[in-house]
Tab-separated table of N, CA, C and O in Angstrom:
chain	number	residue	atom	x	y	z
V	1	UNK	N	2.739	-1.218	-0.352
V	1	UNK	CA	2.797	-1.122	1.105
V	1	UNK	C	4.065	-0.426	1.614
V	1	UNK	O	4.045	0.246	2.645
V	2	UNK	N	4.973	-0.567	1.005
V	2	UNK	CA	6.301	-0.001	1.365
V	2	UNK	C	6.372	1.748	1.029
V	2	UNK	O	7.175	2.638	1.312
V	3	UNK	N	5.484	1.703	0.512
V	3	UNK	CA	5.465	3.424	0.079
V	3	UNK	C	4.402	4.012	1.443
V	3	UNK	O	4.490	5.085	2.039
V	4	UNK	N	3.303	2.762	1.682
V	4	UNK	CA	2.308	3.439	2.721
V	4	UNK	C	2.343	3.618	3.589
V	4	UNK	O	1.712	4.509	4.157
V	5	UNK	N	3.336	2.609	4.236
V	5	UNK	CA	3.356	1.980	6.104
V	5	UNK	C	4.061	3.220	6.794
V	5	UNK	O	3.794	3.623	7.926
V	6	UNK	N	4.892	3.699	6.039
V	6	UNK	CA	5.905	4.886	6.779
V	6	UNK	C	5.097	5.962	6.796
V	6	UNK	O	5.177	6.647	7.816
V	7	UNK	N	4.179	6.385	5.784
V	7	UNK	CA	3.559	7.577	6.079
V	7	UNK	C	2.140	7.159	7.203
V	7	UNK	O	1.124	7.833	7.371
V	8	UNK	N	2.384	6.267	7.639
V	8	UNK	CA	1.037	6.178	8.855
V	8	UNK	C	1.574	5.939	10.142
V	8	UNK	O	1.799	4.877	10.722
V	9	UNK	N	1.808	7.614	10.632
V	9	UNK	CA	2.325	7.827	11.867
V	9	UNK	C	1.793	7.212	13.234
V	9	UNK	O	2.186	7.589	14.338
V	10	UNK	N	0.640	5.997	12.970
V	10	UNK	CA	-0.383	6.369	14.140
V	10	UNK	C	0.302	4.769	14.467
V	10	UNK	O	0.146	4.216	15.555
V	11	UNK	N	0.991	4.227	13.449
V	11	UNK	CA	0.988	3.023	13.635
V	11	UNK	C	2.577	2.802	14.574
V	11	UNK	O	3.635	3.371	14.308
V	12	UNK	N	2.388	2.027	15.459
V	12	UNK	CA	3.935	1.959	16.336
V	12	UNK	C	4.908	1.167	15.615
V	12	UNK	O	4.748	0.723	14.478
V	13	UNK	N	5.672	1.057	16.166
V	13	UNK	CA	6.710	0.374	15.267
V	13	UNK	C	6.889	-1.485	15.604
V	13	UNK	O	7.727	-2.138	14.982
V	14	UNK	N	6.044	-2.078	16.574
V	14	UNK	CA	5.259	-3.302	16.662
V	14	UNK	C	4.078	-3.584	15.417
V	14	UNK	O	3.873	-4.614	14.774
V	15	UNK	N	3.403	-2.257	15.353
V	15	UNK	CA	2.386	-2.889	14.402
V	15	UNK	C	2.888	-2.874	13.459
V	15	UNK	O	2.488	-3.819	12.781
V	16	UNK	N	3.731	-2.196	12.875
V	16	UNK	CA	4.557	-1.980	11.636
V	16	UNK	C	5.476	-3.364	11.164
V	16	UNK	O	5.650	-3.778	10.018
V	17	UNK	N	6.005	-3.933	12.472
V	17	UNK	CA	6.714	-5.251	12.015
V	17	UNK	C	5.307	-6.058	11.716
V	17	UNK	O	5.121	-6.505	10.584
V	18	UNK	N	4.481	-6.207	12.582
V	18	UNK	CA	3.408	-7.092	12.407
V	18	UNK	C	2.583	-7.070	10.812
V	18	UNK	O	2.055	-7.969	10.158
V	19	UNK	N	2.700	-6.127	10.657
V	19	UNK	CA	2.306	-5.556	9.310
V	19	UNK	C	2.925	-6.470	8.060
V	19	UNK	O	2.429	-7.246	7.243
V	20	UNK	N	4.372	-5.934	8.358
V	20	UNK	CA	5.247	-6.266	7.296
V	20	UNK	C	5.329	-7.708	7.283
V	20	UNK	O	5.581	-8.218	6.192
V	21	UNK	N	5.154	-8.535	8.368
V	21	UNK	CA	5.332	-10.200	9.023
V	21	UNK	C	4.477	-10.557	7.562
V	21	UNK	O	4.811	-11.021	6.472
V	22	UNK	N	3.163	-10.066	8.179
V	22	UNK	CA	1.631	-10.376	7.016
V	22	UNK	C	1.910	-10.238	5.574
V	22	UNK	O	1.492	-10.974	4.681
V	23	UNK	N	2.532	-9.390	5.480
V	23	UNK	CA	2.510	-8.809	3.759
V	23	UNK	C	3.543	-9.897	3.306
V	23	UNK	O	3.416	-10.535	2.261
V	24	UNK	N	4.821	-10.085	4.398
V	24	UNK	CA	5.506	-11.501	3.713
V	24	UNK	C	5.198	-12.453	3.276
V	24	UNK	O	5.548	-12.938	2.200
V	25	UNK	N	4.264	-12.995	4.308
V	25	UNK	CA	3.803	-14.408	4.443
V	25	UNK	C	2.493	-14.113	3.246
V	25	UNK	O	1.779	-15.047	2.881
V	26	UNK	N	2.401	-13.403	2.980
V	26	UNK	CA	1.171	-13.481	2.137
V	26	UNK	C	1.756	-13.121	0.615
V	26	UNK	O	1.233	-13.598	-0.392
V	27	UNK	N	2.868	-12.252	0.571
V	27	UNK	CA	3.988	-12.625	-0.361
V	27	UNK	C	4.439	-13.757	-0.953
V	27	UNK	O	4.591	-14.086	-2.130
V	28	UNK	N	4.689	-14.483	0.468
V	28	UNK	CA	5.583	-16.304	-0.128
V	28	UNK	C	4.585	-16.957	-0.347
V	28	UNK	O	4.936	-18.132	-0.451
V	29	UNK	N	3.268	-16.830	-0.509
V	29	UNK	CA	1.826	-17.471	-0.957
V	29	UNK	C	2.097	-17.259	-2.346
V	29	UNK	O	1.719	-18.114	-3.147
V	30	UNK	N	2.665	-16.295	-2.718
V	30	UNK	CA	2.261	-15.803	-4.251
V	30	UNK	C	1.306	-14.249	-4.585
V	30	UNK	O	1.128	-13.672	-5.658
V	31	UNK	N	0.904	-13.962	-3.430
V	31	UNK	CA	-0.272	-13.034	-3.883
V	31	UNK	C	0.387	-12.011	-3.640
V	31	UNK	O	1.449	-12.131	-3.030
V	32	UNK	N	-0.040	-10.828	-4.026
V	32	UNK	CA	0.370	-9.487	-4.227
V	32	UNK	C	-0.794	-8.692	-3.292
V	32	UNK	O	-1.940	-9.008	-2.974
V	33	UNK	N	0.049	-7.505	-3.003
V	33	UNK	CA	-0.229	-6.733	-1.697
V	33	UNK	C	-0.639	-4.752	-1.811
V	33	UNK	O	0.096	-3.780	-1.985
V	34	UNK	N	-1.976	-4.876	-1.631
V	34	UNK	CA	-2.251	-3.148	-2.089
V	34	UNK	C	-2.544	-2.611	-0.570
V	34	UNK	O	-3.378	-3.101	0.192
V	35	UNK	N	-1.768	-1.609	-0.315
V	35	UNK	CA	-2.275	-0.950	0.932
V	35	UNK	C	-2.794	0.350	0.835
V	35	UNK	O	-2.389	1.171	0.013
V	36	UNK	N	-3.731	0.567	1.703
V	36	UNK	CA	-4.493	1.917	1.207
V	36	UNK	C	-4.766	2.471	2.685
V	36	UNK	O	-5.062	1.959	3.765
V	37	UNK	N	-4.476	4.011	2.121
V	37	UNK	CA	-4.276	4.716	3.972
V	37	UNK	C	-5.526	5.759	3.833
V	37	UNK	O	-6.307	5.521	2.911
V	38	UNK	N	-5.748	6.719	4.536
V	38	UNK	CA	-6.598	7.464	4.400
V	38	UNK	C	-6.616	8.829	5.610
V	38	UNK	O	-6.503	8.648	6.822
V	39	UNK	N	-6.731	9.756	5.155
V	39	UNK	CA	-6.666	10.962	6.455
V	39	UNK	C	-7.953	11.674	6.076
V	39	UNK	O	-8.481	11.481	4.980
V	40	UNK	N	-8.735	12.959	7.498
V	40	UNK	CA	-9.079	13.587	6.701
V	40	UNK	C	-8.112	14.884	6.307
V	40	UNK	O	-6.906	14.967	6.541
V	41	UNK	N	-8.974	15.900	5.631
V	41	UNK	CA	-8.281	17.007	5.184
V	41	UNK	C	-9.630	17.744	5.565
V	41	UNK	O	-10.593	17.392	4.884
V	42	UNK	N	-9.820	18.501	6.329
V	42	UNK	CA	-10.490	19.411	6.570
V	42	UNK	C	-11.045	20.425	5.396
V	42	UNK	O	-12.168	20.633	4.937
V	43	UNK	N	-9.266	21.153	5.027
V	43	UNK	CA	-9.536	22.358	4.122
V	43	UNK	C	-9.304	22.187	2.399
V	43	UNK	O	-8.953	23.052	1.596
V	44	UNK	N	-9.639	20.735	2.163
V	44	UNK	CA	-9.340	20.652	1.040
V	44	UNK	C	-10.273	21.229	-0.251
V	44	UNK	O	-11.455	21.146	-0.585
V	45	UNK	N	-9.190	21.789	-0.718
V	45	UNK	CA	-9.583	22.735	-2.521
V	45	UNK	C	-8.863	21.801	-3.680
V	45	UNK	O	-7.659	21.628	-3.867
V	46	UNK	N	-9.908	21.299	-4.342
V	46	UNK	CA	-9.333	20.763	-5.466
V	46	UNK	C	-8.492	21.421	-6.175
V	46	UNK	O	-7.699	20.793	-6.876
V	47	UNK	N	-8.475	23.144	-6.143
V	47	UNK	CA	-7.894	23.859	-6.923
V	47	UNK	C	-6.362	23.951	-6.368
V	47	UNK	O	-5.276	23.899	-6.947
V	48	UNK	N	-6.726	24.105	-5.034
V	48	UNK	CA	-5.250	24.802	-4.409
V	48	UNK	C	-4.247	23.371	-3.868
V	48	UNK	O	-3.053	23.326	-3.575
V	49	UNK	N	-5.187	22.403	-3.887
V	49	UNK	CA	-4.495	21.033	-2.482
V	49	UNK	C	-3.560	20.500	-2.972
V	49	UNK	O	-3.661	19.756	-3.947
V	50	UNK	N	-2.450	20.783	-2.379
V	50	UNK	CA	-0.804	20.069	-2.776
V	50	UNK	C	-0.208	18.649	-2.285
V	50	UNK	O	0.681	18.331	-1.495
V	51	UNK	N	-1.134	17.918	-3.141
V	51	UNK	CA	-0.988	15.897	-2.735
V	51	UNK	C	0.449	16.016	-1.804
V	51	UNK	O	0.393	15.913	-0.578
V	52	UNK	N	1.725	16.243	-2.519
V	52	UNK	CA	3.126	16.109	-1.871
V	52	UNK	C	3.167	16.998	-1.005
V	52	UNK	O	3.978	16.656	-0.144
V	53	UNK	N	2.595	18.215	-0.723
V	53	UNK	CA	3.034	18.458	0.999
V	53	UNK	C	2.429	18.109	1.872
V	53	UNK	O	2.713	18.059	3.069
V	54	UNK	N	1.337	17.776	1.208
V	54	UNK	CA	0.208	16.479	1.964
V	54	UNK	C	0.271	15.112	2.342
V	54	UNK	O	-0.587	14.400	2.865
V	55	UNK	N	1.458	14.863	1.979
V	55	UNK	CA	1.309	13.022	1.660
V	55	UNK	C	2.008	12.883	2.778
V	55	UNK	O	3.151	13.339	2.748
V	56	UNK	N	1.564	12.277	3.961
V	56	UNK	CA	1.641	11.969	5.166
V	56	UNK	C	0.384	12.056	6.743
V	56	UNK	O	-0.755	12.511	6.848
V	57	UNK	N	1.029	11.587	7.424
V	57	UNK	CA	-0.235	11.335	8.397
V	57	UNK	C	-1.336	10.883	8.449
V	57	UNK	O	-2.265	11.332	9.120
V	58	UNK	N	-1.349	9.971	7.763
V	58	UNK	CA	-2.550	8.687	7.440
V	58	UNK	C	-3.232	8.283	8.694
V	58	UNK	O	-2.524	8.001	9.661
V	59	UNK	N	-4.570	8.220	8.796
V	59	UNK	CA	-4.950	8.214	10.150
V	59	UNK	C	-5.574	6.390	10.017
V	59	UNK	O	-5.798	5.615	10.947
V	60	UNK	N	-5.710	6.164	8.611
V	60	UNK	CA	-6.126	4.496	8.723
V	60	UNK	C	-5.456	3.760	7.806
V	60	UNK	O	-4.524	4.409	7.329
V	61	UNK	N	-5.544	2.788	7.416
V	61	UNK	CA	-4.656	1.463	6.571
V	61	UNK	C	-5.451	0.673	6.356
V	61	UNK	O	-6.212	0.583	7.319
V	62	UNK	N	-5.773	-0.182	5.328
V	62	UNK	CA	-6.346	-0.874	4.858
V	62	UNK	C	-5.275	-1.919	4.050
V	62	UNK	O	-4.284	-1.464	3.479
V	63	UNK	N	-5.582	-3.348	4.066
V	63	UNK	CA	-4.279	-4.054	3.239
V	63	UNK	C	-5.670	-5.379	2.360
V	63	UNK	O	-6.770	-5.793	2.726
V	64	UNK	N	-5.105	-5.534	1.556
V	64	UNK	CA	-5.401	-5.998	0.566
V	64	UNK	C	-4.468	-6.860	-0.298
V	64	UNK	O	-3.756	-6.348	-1.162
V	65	UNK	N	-4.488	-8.300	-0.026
V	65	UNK	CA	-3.935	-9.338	-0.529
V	65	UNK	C	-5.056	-9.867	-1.847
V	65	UNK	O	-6.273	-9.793	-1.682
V	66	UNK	N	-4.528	-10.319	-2.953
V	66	UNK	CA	-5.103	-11.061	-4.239
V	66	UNK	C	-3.920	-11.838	-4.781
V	66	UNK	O	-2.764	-11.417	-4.756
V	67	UNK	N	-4.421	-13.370	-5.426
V	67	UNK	CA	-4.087	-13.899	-6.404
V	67	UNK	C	-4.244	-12.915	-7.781
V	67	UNK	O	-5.179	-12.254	-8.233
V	68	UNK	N	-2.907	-13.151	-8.193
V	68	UNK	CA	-2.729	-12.303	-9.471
V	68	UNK	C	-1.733	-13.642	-10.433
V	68	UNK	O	-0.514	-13.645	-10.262
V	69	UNK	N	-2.118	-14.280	-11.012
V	69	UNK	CA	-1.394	-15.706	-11.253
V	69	UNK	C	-0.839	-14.976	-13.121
V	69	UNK	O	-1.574	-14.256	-13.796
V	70	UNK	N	0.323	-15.355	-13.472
V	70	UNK	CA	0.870	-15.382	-14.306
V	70	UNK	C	0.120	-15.478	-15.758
V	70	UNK	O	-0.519	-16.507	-15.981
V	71	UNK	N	0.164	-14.536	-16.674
V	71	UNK	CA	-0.794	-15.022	-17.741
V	71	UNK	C	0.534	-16.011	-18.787
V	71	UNK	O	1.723	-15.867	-19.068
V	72	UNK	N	-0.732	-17.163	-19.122
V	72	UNK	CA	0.267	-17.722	-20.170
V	72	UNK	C	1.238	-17.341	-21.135
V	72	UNK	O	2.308	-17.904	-21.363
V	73	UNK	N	0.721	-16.240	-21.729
V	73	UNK	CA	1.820	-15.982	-22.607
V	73	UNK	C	3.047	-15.058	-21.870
V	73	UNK	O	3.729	-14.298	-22.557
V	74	UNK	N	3.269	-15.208	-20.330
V	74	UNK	CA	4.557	-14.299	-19.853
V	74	UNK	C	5.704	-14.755	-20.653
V	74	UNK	O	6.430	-13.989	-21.287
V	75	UNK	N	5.883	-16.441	-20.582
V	75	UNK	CA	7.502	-16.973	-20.712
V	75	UNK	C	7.621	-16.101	-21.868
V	75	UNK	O	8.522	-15.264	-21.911
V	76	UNK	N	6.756	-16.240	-22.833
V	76	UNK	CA	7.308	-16.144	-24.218
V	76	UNK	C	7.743	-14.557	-24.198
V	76	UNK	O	8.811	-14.246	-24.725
V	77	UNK	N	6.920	-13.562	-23.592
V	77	UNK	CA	6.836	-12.247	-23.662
V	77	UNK	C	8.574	-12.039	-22.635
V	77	UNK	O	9.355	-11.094	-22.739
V	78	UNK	N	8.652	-12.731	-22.123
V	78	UNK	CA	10.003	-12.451	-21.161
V	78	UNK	C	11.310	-13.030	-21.969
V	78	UNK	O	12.416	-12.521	-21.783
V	79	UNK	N	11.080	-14.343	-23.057
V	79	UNK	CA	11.918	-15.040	-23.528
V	79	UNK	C	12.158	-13.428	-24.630
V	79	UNK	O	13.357	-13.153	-24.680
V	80	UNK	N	11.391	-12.557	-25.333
V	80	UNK	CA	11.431	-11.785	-26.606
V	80	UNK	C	12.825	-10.967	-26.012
V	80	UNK	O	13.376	-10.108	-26.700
């Protein structure tokens, strides 16, 4: 989300705290947070289309909270 929220110009900087409020609180739950933006592109060529001079102006957002719970064997894999 922190990579997405800034490139979605449409959003004010109210919805943006409101945003971030959510992704906390759904943070201190435990769950993990995927945000997904979307524009169109009119003239897009798979051949020619340059993602990075592209990557901005997201016209929608989508957020996506999940339980992602610890697999048992972390301690040990973190203790190595």
């Amino acid at each position: 989300p922190e990579v997405v929220i800034p490139k979605c110009t449409f959003l004010s900087d109210q919805e943006k705290q409101e945003i971030t409020a959510w992704i906390d609180a759904e943070e201190d739950k435990g769950n993990r947070i995927i945000a997904i933006a979307t524009k169109n592109v009119s003239d897009y060529d798979q051949n020619s289309y340059d993602m990075s001079a592209n990557d901005h102006g997201y016209e929608t957002i989508g957020l996506i909270a999940f339980y992602d719970p610890l697999k048992t064997t972390a301690l040990s894999t973190v203790e190595k």
